[in-house]
mmCIF file of C-alpha atoms in Angstrom:
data_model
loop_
_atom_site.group_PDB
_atom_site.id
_atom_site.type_symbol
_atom_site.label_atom_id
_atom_site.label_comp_id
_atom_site.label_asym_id
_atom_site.label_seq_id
_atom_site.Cartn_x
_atom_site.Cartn_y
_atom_site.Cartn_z
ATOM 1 C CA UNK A 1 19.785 23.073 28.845
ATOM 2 C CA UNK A 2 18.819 19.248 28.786
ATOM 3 C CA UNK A 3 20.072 17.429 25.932
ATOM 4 C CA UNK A 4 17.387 15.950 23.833
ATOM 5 C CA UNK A 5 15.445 12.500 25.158
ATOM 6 C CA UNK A 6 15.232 10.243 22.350
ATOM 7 C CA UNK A 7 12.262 9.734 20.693
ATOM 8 C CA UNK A 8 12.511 6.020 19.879
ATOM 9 C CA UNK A 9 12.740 2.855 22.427
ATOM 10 C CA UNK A 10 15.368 0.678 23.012
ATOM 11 C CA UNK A 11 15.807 -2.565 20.984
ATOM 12 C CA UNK A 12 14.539 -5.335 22.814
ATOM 13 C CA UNK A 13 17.383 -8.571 23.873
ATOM 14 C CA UNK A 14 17.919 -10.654 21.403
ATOM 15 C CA UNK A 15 16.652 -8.415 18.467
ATOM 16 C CA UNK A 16 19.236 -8.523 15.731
ATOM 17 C CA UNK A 17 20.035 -5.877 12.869
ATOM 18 C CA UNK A 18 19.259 -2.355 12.652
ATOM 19 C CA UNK A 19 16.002 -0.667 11.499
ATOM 20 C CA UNK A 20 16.356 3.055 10.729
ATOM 21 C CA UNK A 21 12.981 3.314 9.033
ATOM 22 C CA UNK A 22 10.391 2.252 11.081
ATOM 23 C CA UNK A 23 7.058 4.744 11.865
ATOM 24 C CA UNK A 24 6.939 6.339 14.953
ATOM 25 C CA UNK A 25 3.689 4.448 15.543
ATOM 26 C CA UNK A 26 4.938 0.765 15.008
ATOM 27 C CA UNK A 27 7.995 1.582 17.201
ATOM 28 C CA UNK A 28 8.397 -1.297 19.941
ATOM 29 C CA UNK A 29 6.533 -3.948 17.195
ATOM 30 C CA UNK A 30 9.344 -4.707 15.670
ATOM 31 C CA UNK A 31 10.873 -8.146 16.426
ATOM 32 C CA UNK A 32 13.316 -9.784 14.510
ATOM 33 C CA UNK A 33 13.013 -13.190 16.295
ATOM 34 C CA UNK A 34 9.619 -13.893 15.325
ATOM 35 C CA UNK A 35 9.178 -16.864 13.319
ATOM 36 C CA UNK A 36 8.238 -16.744 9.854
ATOM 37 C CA UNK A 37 4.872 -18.072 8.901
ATOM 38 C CA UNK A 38 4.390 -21.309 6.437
ATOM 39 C CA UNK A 39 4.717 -20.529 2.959
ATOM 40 C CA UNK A 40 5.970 -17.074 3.461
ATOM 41 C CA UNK A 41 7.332 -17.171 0.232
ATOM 42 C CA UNK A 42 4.514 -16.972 -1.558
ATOM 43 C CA UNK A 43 3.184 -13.617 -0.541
ATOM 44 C CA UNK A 44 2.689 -10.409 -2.198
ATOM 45 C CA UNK A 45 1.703 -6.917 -1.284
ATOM 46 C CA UNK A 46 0.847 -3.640 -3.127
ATOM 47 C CA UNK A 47 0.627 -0.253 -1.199
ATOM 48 C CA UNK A 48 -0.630 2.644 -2.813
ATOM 49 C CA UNK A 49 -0.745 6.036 -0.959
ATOM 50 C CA UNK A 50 -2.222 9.162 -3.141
ATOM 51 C CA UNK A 51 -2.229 12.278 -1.596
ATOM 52 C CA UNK A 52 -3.493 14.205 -4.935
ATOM 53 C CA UNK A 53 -0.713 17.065 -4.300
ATOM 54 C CA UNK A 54 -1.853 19.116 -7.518
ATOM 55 C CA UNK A 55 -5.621 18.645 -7.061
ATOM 56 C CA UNK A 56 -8.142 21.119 -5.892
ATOM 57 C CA UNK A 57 -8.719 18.816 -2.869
ATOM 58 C CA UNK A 58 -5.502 17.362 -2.329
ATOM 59 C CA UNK A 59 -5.092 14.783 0.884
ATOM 60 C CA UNK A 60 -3.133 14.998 4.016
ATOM 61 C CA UNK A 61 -1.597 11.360 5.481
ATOM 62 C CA UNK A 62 -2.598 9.215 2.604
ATOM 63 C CA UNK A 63 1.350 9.063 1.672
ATOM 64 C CA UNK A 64 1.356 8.295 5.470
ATOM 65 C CA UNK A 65 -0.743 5.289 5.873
ATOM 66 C CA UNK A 66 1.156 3.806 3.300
ATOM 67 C CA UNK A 67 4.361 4.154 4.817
ATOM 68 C CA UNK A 68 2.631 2.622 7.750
ATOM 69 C CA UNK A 69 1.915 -0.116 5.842
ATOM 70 C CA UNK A 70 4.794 -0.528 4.048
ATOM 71 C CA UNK A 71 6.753 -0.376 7.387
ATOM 72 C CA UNK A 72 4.335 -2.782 9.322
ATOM 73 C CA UNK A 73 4.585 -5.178 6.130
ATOM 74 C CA UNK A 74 8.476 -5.161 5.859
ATOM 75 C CA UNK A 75 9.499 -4.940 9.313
ATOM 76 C CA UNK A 76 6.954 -6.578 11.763
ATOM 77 C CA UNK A 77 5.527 -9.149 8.843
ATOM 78 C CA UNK A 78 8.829 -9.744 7.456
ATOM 79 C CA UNK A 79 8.265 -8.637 4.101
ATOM 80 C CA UNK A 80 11.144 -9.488 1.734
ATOM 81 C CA UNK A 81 11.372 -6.007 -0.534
ATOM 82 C CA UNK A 82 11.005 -7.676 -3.632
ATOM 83 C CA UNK A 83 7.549 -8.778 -2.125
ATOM 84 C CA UNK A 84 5.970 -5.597 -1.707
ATOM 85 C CA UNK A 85 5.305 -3.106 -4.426
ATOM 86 C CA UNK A 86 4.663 0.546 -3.287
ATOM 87 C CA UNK A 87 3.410 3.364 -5.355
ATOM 88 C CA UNK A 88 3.137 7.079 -3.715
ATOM 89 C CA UNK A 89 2.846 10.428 -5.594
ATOM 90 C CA UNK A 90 5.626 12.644 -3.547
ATOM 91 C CA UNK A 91 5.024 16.144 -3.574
ATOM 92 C CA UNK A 92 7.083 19.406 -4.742
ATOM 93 C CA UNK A 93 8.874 19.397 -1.267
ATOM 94 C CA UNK A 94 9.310 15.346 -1.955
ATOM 95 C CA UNK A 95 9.149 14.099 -5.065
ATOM 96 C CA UNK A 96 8.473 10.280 -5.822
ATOM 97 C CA UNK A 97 10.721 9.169 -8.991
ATOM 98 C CA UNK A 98 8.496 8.837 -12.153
ATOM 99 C CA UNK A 99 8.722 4.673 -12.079
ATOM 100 C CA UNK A 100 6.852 4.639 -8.263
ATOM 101 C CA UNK A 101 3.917 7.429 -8.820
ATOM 102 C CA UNK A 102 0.476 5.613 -8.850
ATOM 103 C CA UNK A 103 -0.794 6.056 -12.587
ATOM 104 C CA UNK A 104 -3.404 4.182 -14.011
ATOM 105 C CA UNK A 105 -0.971 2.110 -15.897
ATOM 106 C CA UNK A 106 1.780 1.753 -12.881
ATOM 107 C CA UNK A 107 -1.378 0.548 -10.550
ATOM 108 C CA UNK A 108 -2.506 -1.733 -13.893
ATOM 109 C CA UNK A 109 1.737 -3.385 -13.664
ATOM 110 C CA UNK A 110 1.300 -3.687 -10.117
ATOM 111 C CA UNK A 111 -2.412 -5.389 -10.454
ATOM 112 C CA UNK A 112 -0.626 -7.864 -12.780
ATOM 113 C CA UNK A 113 2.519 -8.146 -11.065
ATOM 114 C CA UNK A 114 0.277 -8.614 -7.778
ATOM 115 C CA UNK A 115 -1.894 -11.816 -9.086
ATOM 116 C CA UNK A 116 1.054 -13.369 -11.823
ATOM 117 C CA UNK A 117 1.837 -16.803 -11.190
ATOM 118 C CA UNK A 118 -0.594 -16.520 -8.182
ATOM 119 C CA UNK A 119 -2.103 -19.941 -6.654
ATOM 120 C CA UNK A 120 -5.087 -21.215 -4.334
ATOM 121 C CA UNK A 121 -3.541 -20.347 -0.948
ATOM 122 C CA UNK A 122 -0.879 -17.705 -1.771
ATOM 123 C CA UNK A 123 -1.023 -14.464 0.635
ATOM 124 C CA UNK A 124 -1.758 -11.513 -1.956
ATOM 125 C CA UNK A 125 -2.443 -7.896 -0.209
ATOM 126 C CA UNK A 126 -3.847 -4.808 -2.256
ATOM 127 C CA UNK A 127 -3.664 -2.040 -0.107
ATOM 128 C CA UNK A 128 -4.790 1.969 -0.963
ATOM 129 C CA UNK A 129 -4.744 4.851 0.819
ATOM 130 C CA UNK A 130 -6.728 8.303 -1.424
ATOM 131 C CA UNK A 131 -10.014 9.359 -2.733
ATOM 132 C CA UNK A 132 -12.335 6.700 -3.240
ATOM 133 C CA UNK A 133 -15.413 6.567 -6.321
ATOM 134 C CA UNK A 134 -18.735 5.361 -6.868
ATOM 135 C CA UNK A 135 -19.658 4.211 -10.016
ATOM 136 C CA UNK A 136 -23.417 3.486 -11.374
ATOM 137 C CA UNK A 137 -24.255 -0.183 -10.914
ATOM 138 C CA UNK A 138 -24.830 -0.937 -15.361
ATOM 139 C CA UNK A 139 -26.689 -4.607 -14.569
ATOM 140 C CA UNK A 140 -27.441 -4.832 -11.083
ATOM 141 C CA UNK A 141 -31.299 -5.907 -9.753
ATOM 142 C CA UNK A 142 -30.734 -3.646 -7.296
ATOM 143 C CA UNK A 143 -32.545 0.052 -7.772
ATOM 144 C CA UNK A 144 -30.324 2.270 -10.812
ATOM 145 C CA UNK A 145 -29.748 5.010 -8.401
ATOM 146 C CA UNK A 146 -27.566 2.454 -5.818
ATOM 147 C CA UNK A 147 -23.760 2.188 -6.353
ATOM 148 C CA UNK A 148 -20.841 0.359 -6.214
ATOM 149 C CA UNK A 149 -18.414 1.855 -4.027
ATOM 150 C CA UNK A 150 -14.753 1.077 -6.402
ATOM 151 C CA UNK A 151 -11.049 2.537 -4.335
ATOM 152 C CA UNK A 152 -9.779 4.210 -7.745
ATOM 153 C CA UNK A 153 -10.553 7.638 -8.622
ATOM 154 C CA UNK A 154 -10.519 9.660 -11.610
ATOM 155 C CA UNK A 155 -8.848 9.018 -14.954
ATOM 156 C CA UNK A 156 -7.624 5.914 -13.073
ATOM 157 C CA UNK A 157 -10.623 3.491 -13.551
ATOM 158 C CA UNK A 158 -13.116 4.424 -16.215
ATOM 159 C CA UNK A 159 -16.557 2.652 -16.923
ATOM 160 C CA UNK A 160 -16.020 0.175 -19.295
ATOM 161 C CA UNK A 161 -11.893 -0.028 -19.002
ATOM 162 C CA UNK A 162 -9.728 -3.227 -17.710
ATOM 163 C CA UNK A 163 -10.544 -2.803 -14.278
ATOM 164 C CA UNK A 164 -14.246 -3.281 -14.703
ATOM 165 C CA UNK A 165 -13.698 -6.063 -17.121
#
């Protein structure tokens, strides 16, 4: 039998280091040469991937898209790790540790964490991947049965709590 073709390219010259966890669908963006842009040190991300495991209508690739991200962000935009904040509920097969599952108040830390110290001009990316809401408009002069589309879900972001405020 044939032995195995690999499934990932070859680095390209001049590329330096080793990346052993980059997506199968970023493979061949990755260049360690490319310049870093002006004031890359003040930029943040948060990725947030909920799959709802233990829900009646739990999602397939949301944990996915945020490893996309997370991989595009650290390895193609040169990410430092301490600049990106990722929270994913794992599954039984794959479980997250308790300190990086996406609960209302770990999203709240990373919301805070996200804008501290923030200034005009910083780079500062929210990104989630899960259900989505809609939430009645409570003063808007637009007709009461329009909504405002919000990318929380559930017990996460209530009428009238911090994230409405």
């Amino acid at each position: 039998s044939a032995a195995p073709t690999p499934t990932h390219s070859a680095p390209r010259p001049g590329a330096t280091g080793k990346v052993h966890s980059v997506a199968a669908a970023l493979h061949g963006l990755v260049d360690a040469t490319r310049p870093l842009p002006m004031r890359a040190a003040r930029r943040r991300a948060v990725v947030i991937g909920c799959n709802y495991p233990s829900s009646h209508a739990p999602l397939r690739g949301c944990g996915n898209d945020a490893w996309n991200m997370l991989s595009l962000l650290r390895h193609t935009l040169q990410y430092r790790e301490e600049q990106v904040l990722c929270l994913l509920d794992g599954s039984d097969t794959c479980p997250t540790p308790k300190g990086k599952q996406p609960t209302r108040a770990k999203i709240l830390e990373a919301l805070a964490w996200l804008t501290n110290g923030a200034v005009a001009g910083d780079n500062l990316l929210f990104y989630f991947s899960g259900y989505g809401t809609q939430q009645p408009v409570a003063s808007s002069p637009r007709r009461a049965t329009q909504k405002d589309a919000h990318g929380f879900c559930g017990g996460i972001a209530d009428p009238g709590d911090q994230l409405h405020e």
